[in-house]
XYZ file of C-alpha atoms in Angstrom:
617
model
C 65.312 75.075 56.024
C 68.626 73.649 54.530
C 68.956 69.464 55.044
C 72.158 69.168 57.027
C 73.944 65.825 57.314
C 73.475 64.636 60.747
C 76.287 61.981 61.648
C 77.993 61.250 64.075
C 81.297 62.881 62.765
C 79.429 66.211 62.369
C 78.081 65.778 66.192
C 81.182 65.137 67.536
C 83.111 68.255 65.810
C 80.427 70.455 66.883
C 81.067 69.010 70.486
C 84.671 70.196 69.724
C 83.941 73.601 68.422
C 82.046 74.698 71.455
C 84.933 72.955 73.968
C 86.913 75.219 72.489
C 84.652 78.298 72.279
C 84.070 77.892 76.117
C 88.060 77.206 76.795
C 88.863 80.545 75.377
C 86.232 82.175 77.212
C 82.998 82.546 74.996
C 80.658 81.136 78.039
C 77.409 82.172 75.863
C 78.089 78.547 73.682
C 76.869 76.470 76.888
C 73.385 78.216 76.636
C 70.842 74.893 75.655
C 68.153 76.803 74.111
C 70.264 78.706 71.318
C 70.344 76.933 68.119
C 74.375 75.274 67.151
C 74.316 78.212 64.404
C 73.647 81.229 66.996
C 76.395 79.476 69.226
C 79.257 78.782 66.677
C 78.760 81.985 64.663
C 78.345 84.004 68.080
C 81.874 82.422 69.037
C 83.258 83.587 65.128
C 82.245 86.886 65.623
C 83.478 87.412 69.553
C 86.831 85.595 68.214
C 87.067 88.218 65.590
C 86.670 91.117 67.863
C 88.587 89.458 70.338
C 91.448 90.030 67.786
C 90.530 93.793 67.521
C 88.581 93.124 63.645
C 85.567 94.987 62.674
C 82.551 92.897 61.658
C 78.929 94.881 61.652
C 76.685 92.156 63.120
C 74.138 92.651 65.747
C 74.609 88.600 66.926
C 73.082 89.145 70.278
C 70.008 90.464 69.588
C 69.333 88.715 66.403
C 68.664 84.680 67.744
C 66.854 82.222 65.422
C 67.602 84.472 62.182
C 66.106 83.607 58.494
C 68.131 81.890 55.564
C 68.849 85.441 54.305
C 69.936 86.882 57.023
C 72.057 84.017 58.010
C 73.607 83.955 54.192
C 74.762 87.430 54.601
C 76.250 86.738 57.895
C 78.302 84.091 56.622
C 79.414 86.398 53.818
C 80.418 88.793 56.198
C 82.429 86.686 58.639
C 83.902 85.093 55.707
C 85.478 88.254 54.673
C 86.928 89.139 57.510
C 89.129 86.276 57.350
C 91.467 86.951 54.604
C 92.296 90.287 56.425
C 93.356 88.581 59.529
C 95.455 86.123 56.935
C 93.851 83.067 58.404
C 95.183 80.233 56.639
C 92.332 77.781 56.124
C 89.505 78.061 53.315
C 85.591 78.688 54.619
C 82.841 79.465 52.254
C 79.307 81.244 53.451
C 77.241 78.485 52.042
C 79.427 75.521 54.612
C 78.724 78.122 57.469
C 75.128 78.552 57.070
C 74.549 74.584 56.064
C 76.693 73.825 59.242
C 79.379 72.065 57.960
C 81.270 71.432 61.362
C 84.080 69.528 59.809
C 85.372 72.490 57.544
C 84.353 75.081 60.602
C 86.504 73.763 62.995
C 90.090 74.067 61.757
C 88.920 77.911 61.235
C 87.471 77.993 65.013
C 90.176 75.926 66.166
C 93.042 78.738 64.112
C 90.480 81.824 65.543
C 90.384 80.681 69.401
C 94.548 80.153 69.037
C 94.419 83.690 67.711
C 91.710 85.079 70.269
C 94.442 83.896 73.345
C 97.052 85.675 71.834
C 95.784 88.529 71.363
C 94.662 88.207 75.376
C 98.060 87.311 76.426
C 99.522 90.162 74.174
C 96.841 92.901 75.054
C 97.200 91.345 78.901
C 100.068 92.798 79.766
C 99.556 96.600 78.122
C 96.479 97.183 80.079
C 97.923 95.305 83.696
C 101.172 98.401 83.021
C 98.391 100.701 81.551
C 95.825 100.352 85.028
C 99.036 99.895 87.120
C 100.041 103.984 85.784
C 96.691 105.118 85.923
C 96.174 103.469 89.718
C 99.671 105.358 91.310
C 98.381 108.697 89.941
C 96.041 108.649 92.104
C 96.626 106.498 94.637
C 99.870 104.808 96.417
C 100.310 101.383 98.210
C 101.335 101.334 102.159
C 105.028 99.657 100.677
C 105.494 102.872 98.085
C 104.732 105.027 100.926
C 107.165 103.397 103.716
C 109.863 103.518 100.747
C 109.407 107.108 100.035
C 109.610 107.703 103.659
C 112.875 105.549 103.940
C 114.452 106.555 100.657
C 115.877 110.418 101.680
C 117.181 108.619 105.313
C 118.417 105.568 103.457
C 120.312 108.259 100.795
C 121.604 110.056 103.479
C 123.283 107.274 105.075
C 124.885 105.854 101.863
C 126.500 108.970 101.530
C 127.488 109.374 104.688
C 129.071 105.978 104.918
C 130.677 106.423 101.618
C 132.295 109.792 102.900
C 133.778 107.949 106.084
C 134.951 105.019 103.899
C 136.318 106.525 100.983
C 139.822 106.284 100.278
C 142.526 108.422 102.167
C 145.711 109.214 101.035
C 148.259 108.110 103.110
C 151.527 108.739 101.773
C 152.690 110.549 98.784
C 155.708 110.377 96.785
C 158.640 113.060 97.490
C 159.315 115.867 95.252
C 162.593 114.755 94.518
C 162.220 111.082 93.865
C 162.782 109.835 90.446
C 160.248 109.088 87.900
C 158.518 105.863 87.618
C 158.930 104.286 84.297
C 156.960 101.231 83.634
C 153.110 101.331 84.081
C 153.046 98.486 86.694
C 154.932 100.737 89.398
C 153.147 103.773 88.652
C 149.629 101.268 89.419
C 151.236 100.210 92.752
C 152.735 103.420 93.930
C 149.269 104.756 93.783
C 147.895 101.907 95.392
C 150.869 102.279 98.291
C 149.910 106.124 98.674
C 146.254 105.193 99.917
C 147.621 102.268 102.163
C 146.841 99.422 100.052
C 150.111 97.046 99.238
C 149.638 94.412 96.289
C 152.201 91.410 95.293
C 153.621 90.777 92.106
C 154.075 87.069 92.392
C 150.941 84.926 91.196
C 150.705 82.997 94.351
C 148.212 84.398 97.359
C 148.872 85.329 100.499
C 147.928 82.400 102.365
C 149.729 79.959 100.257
C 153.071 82.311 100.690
C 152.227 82.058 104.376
C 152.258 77.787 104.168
C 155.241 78.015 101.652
C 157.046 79.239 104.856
C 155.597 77.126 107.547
C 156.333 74.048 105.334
C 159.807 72.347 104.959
C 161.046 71.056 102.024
C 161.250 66.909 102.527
C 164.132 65.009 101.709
C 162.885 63.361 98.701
C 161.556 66.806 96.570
C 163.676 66.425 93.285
C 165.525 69.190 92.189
C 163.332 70.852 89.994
C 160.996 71.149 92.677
C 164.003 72.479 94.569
C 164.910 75.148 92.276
C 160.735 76.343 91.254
C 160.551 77.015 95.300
C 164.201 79.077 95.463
C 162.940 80.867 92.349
C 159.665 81.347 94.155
C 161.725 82.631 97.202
C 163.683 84.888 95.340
C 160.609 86.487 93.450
C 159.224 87.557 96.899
C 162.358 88.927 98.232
C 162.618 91.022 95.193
C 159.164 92.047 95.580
C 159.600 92.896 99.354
C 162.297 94.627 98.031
C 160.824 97.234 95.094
C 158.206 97.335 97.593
C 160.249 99.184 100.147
C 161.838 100.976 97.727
C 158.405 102.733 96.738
C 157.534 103.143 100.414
C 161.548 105.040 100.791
C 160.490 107.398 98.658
C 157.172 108.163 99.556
C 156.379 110.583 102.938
C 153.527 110.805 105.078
C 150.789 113.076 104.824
C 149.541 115.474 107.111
C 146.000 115.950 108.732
C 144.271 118.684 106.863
C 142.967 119.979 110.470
C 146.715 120.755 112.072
C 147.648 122.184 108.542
C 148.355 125.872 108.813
C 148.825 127.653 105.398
C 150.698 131.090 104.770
C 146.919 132.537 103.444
C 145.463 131.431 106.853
C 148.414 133.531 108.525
C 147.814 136.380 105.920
C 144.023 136.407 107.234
C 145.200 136.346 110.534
C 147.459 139.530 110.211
C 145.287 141.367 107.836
C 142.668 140.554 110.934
C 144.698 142.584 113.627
C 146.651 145.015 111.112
C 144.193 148.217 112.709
C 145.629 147.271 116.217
C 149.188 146.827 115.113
C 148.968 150.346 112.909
C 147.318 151.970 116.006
C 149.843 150.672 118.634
C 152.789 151.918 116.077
C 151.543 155.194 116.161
C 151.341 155.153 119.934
C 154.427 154.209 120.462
C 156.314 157.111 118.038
C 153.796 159.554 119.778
C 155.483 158.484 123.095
C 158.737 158.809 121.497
C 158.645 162.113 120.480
C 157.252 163.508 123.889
C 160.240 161.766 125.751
C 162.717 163.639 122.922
C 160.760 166.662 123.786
C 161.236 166.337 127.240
C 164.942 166.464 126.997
C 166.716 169.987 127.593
C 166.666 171.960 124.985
C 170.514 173.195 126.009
C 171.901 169.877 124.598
C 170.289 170.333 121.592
C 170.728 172.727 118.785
C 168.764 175.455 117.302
C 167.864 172.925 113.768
C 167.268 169.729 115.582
C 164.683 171.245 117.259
C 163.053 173.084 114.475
C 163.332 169.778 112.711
C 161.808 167.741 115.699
C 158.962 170.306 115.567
C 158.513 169.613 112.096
C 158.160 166.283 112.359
C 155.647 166.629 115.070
C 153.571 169.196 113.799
C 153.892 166.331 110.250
C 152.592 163.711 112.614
C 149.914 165.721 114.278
C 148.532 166.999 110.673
C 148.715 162.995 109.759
C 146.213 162.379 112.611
C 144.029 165.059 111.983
C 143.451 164.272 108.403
C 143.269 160.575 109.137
C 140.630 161.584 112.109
C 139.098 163.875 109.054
C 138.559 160.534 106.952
C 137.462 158.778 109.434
C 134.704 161.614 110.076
C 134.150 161.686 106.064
C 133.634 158.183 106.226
C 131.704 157.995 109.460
C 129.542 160.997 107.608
C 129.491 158.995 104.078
C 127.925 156.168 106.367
C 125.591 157.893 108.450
C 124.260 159.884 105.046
C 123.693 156.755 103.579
C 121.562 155.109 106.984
C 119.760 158.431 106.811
C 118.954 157.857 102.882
C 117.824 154.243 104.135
C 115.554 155.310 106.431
C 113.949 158.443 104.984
C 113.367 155.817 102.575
C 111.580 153.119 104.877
C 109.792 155.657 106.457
C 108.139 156.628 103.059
C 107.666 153.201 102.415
C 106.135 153.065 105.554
C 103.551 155.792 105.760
C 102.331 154.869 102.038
C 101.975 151.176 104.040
C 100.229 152.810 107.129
C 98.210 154.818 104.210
C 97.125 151.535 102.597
C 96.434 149.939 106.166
C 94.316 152.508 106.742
C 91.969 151.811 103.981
C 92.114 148.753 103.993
C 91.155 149.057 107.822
C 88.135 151.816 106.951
C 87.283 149.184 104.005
C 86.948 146.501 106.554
C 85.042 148.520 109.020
C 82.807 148.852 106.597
C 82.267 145.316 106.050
C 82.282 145.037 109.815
C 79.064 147.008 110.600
C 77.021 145.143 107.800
C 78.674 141.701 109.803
C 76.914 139.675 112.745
C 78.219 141.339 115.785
C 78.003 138.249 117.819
C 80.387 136.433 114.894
C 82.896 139.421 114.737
C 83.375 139.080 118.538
C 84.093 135.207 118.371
C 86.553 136.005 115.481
C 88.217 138.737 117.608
C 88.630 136.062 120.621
C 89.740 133.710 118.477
C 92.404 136.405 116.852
C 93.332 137.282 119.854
C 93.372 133.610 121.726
C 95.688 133.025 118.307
C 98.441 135.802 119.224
C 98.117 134.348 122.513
C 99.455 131.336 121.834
C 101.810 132.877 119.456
C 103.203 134.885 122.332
C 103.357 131.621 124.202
C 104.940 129.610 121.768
C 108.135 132.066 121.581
C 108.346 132.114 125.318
C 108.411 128.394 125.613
C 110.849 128.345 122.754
C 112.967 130.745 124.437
C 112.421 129.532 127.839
C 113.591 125.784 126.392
C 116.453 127.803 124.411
C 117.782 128.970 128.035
C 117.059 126.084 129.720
C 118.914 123.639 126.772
C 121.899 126.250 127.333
C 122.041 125.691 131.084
C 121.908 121.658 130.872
C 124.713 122.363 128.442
C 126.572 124.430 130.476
C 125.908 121.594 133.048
C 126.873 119.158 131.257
C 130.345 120.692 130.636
C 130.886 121.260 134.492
C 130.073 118.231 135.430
C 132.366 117.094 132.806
C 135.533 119.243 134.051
C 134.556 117.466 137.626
C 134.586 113.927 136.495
C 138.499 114.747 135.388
C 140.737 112.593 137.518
C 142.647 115.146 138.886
C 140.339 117.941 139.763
C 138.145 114.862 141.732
C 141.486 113.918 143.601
C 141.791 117.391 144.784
C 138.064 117.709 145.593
C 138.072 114.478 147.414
C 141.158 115.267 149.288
C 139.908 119.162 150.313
C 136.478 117.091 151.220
C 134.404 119.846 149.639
C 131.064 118.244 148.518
C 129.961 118.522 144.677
C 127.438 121.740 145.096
C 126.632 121.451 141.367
C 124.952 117.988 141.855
C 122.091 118.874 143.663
C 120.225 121.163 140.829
C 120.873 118.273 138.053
C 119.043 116.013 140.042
C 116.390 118.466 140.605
C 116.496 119.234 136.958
C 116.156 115.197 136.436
C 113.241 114.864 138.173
C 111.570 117.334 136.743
C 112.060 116.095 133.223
C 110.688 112.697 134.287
C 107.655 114.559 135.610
C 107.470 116.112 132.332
C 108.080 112.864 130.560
C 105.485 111.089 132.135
C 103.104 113.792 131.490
C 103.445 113.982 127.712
C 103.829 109.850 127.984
C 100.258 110.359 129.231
C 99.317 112.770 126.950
C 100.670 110.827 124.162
C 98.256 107.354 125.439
C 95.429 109.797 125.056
C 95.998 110.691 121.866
C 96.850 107.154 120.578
C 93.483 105.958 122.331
C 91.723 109.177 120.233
C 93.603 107.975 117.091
C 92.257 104.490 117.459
C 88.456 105.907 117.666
C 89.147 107.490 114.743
C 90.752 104.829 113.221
C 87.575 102.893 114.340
C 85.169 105.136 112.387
C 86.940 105.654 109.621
C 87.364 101.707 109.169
C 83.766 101.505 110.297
C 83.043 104.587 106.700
C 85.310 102.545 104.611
C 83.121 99.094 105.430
C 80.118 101.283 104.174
C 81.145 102.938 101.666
C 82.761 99.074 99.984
C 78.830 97.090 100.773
C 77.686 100.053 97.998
C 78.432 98.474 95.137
C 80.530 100.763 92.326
C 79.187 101.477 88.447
C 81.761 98.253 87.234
C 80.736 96.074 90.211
C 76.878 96.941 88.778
C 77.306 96.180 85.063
C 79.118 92.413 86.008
C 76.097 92.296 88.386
C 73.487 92.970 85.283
C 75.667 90.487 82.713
C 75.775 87.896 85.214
C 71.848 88.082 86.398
C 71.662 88.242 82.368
C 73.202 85.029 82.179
C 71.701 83.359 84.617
C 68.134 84.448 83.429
C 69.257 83.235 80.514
C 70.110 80.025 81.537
C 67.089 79.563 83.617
C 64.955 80.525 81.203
C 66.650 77.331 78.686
C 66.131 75.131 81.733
C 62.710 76.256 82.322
C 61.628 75.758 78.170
C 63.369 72.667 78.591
C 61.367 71.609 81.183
C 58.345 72.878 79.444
C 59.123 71.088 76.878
C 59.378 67.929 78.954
C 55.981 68.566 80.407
C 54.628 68.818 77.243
C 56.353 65.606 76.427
C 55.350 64.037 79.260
C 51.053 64.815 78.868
C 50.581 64.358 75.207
C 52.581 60.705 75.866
C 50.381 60.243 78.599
C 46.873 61.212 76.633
C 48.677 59.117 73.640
C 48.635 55.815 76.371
C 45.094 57.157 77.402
C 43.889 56.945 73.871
C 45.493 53.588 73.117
C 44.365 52.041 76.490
C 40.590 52.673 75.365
C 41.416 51.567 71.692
C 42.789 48.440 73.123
C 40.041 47.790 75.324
C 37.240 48.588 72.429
C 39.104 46.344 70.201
C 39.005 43.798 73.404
C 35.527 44.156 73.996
C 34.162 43.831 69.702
C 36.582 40.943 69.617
C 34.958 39.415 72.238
C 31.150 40.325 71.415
C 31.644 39.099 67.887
C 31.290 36.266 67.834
C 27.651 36.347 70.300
C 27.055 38.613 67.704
C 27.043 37.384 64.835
C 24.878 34.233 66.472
C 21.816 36.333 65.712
C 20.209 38.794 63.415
C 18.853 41.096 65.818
C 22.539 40.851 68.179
C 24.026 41.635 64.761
C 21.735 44.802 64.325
C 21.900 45.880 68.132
C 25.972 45.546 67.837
C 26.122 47.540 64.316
C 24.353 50.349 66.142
C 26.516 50.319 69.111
C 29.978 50.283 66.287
C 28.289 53.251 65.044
C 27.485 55.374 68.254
C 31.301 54.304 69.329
C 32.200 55.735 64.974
C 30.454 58.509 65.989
C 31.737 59.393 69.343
C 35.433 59.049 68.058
C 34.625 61.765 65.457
C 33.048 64.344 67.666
C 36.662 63.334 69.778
C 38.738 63.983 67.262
C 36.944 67.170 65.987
C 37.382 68.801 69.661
C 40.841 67.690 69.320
C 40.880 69.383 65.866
C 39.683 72.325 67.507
C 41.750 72.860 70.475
C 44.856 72.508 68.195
C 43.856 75.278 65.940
C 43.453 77.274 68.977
C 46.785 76.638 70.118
C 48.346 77.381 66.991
C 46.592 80.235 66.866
C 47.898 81.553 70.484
C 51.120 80.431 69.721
C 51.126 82.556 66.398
C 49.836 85.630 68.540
C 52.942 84.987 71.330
C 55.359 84.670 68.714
C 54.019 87.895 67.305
C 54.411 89.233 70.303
C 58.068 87.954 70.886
C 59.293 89.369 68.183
C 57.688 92.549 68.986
C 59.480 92.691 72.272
C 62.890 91.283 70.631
C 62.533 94.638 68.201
C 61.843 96.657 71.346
C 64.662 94.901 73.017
C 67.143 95.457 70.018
C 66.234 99.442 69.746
C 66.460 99.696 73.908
C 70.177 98.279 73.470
C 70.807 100.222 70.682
C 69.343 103.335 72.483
C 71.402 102.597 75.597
C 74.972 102.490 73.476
C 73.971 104.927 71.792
C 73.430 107.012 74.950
C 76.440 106.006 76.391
C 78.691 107.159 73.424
C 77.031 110.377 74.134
C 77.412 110.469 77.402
C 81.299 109.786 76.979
C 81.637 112.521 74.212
C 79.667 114.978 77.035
C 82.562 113.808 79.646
C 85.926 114.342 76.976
C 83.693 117.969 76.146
C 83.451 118.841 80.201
C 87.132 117.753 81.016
C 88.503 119.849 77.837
C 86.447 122.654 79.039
C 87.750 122.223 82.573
C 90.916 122.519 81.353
C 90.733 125.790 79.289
C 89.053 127.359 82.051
């Protein structure tokens, strides 16, 4: 492994780098048992796709990596830099020998960068799930607001019809013509009933200049700005009425009566007025007729004659026109309907295959299901039937209220009650309207009752379907799942760091102990020569006796320290095997990943393929 320079400067920038790592939202830096290269490179790389950069590493699945593979890495994270124009310096060789102080202006420039590109990208996809949310679905406000939006349209424009402006007063044909653009402004204004001054000053202070009196000590400038003043309203009072002179009022468009409304009105009755002329020369020329013929000569009544037998051969071929016409007419009815009556048998013809088809169809059917859909056919024309005799029998009995309404109107007139009340005749037409009134509030209180039902039914239902949605929310959705697996991923991660750590700590904790162990004999066998020595070495054969015993003690710390020897190989040989084994499962790991995206991509290819081919078909 590369020597890195441990000091405290390094330490404390490396403290920095993953502050700001976990600020920005990279949470995998506060892991313990990842190694500071996995956690600041990790943060690199998730900075860099934060910012939408491509950078083919396989980080998560490649911990603890060799000096190779963390060399080419670095190179690779090093050249994605200059393409998002960062503006600090890194080299591969300060990013695999963890030189924090040179990595963290870059971290530092790539978390500012990271946010941005949240903050920028925030926004799109809030609009972008917002759109692809009221596709679908609607909130309860957007639905009250559709409901309101026709009524509340409605009523603007009915309130701007009643209070738009109405023309007043227009300007006679014969007036003169206004010159100056000023008076053509306010004569408009005057014409809809809207009057505007000319002086600067406001009503109200117009209205104090005249309540006020002038004191005795105003100087005479004063004097003279308030008779100008005066004189500027009487002039304007004056052009004022001068407008309004020549201006007259307008009619209501409802008592208006046009010559074209009197020209519809004549051409209306013009076949009654025609028809009563011709009666009345008819009648004239049988009184003339009726005269004695001694009075009158011999060519006054040959022309009389001639002028009836004229008006007689009038009538007839008038009467003949009208029978062309009347025969035009009925030809064309009798065209009509030899028409609909062909159009009619080749229906009845159609009708009656499509009735032999569907007796067909009927004797393969379930008898016992044709006879519940003929009850239910005929139940339905039933209530069909019903439904037109209620609507007519409410049409008649709306028209009779009406009708009631109207008389009892006419009554409630001051004068016809005087003379009912004076005559003492009793008001027969009461009696049936409060008949009629109690039988609505029968009816009212009925459907009232009717109505509770149904509101009590509605609130079941309301019940159970709150009771569905409940259910269906505890089963988790496919999103809710996958945060579920990253976050049990994260804590498993994190408890599996805790629970090496603790390991670790264990470990710590025993070999310390069998350390003390080990030194507690040694300083009791160095206790015990140091104080046999010296009986010892009194005698030859104590000398000889404690040689031996120095030996057997030699000899027993050997056969110690071989079984110590041993058991250490043996460990290092199972840990070899585990780590073997580790990195088996990490390979296994890294293909079932790799299997899994890849799965997914194909899986999201199969769904664009099915919705294209929903949509051809």
């Amino acid at each position: 492994e590369v020597e890195t320079r441990e000091d405290e400067e390094q330490n404390v920038k490396l403290t920095e780098i993953l502050e700001l790592l976990v600020a920005a939202g990279y949470f995998r830096a506060r892991i313990k048992g990842l190694s500071p290269f996995d956690k600041v490179v990790g943060g690199m790389t998730w900075c860099i796709t934060t910012c939408s950069f491509d950078i083919d590493v396989d980080l998560l699945f490649q911990e603890n990596s060799t000096i190779g593979q963390k060399i080419a890495l670095s190179e690779k994270i090093v050249s994605v830099l200059p393409r998002m124009k960062c503006p600090h310096q890194l080299e591969p060789h300060q990013i695999q020998g963890m030189d924090f102080i040179h990595i963290f202006p870059v971290v530092q420039w790539l978390v500012k960068r990271a946010i941005e590109t949240k903050e920028e990208m925030g926004d799109y996809i809030r609009s972008y799930s917002i759109s692809q949310f009221q596709k679908t679905y609607s909130l309860p406000e957007d639905d009250d607001f559709t409901k309101r939006k026709e009524k509340a349209i409605k009523t603007v424009v009915d309130l701007s019809d009643v209070y738009k402006p109405r023309r007043k007063y227009k300007r006679q044909q014969g007036a003169e013509e206004l010159l100056d653009e000023e008076s053509r402004v306010h004569a408009t204004l005057l014409e809809y009933g809207r009057r505007y001054g000319f002086s600067r000053q406001s009503k109200t202070e117009k209205a104090e200049d005249k309540k006020t009196v002038l004191p005795a000590g105003l100087s005479a400038a004063e004097k003279a700005d308030a008779r100008e003043e005066d004189e500027l309203q009487a002039a304007e009072e004056q052009r004022i009425q001068s407008l309004m002179t020549k201006m007259t009022a307008m009619a209501n468009e409802e008592s208006r009566l046009t010559a074209s409304s009197v020209g519809q009105i004549v051409g209306l009755c013009s076949a009654e007025i025609k028809q009563i002329v011709s009666e009345y020369a008819e009648k004239q020329s049988e009184l003339s007729a009726e005269e004695s013929p001694e009075k009158l000569g011999t060519s006054q009544l040959h022309r009389r004659k001639v002028i009836s037998l004229n008006k007689q051969i009038l009538q007839k071929t008038k009467h003949l026109e009208e029978l062309q016409a009347s025969h035009t007419s009925l030809q064309a009815r009798y065209d009509e309907t030899k028409q609909t009556l062909t159009e009619l048998k080749r229906h009845s013809e159609k009708l009656d295959k499509e009735q032999a088809a569907l007796e067909k169809i009927e004797s393969k059917a379930d008898p016992s299901l044709l006879q519940n859909l003929r009850a239910l056919v005929a139940m339905n024309e039933n209530l069909k039937s019903q439904e037109q005799e209620f609507k007519a029998h409410c049409r008649e009995e709306m028209t009779r209220l009406q009708q009631d309404i109207e008389n009892l109107k006419a009554e409630r007139v001051p004068g016809g009650d005087e003379k009912s009340l004076s005559a003492g005749e009793p008001r027969g037409g009461l009696t049936p309207v409060m008949t009629h009134s109690e039988d609505l509030d029968r009816r009212y209180n009925m459907e009232k009752e009717k109505l509770y039902k149904i509101r009590l039914l509605q609130a079941r239902r309301n019940r159970e379907i709150a009771i569905l949605h409940r259910k269906i929310d505890e089963v988790p959705s496919r999103a809710e799942l996958i945060q579920y697996q990253k976050r049990f991923i994260e804590l498993y991660r994190q408890i599996s760091a805790v629970h090496k750590e603790t390991k670790q700590f264990f470990t710590l904790y025993n070999t310390l102990d069998d350390k003390k162990v080990y030194l507690e004999k040694e300083i009791s066998l160095l206790n015990s020569i140091h104080e046999n020595f010296s009986q010892a070495m009194a005698s030859p054969t104590a000398r000889d006796q404690f040689l031996r015993q120095m030996e057997q003690i030699v000899e027993g710390i050997k056969q110690s320290r071989m079984k110590m020897e041993k058991k250490k190989q043996e460990n290092k040989m199972r840990r070899d095997q585990l780590n073997d084994q580790y990195l088996e499962l990490l390979e296994k790991q890294r293909l079932y990943f790799k299997t899994v995206k890849e799965f997914k991509e194909e899986g999201r290819k199969n769904e664009v393929l099915l919705s294209k081919m929903k949509a051809k078909a």
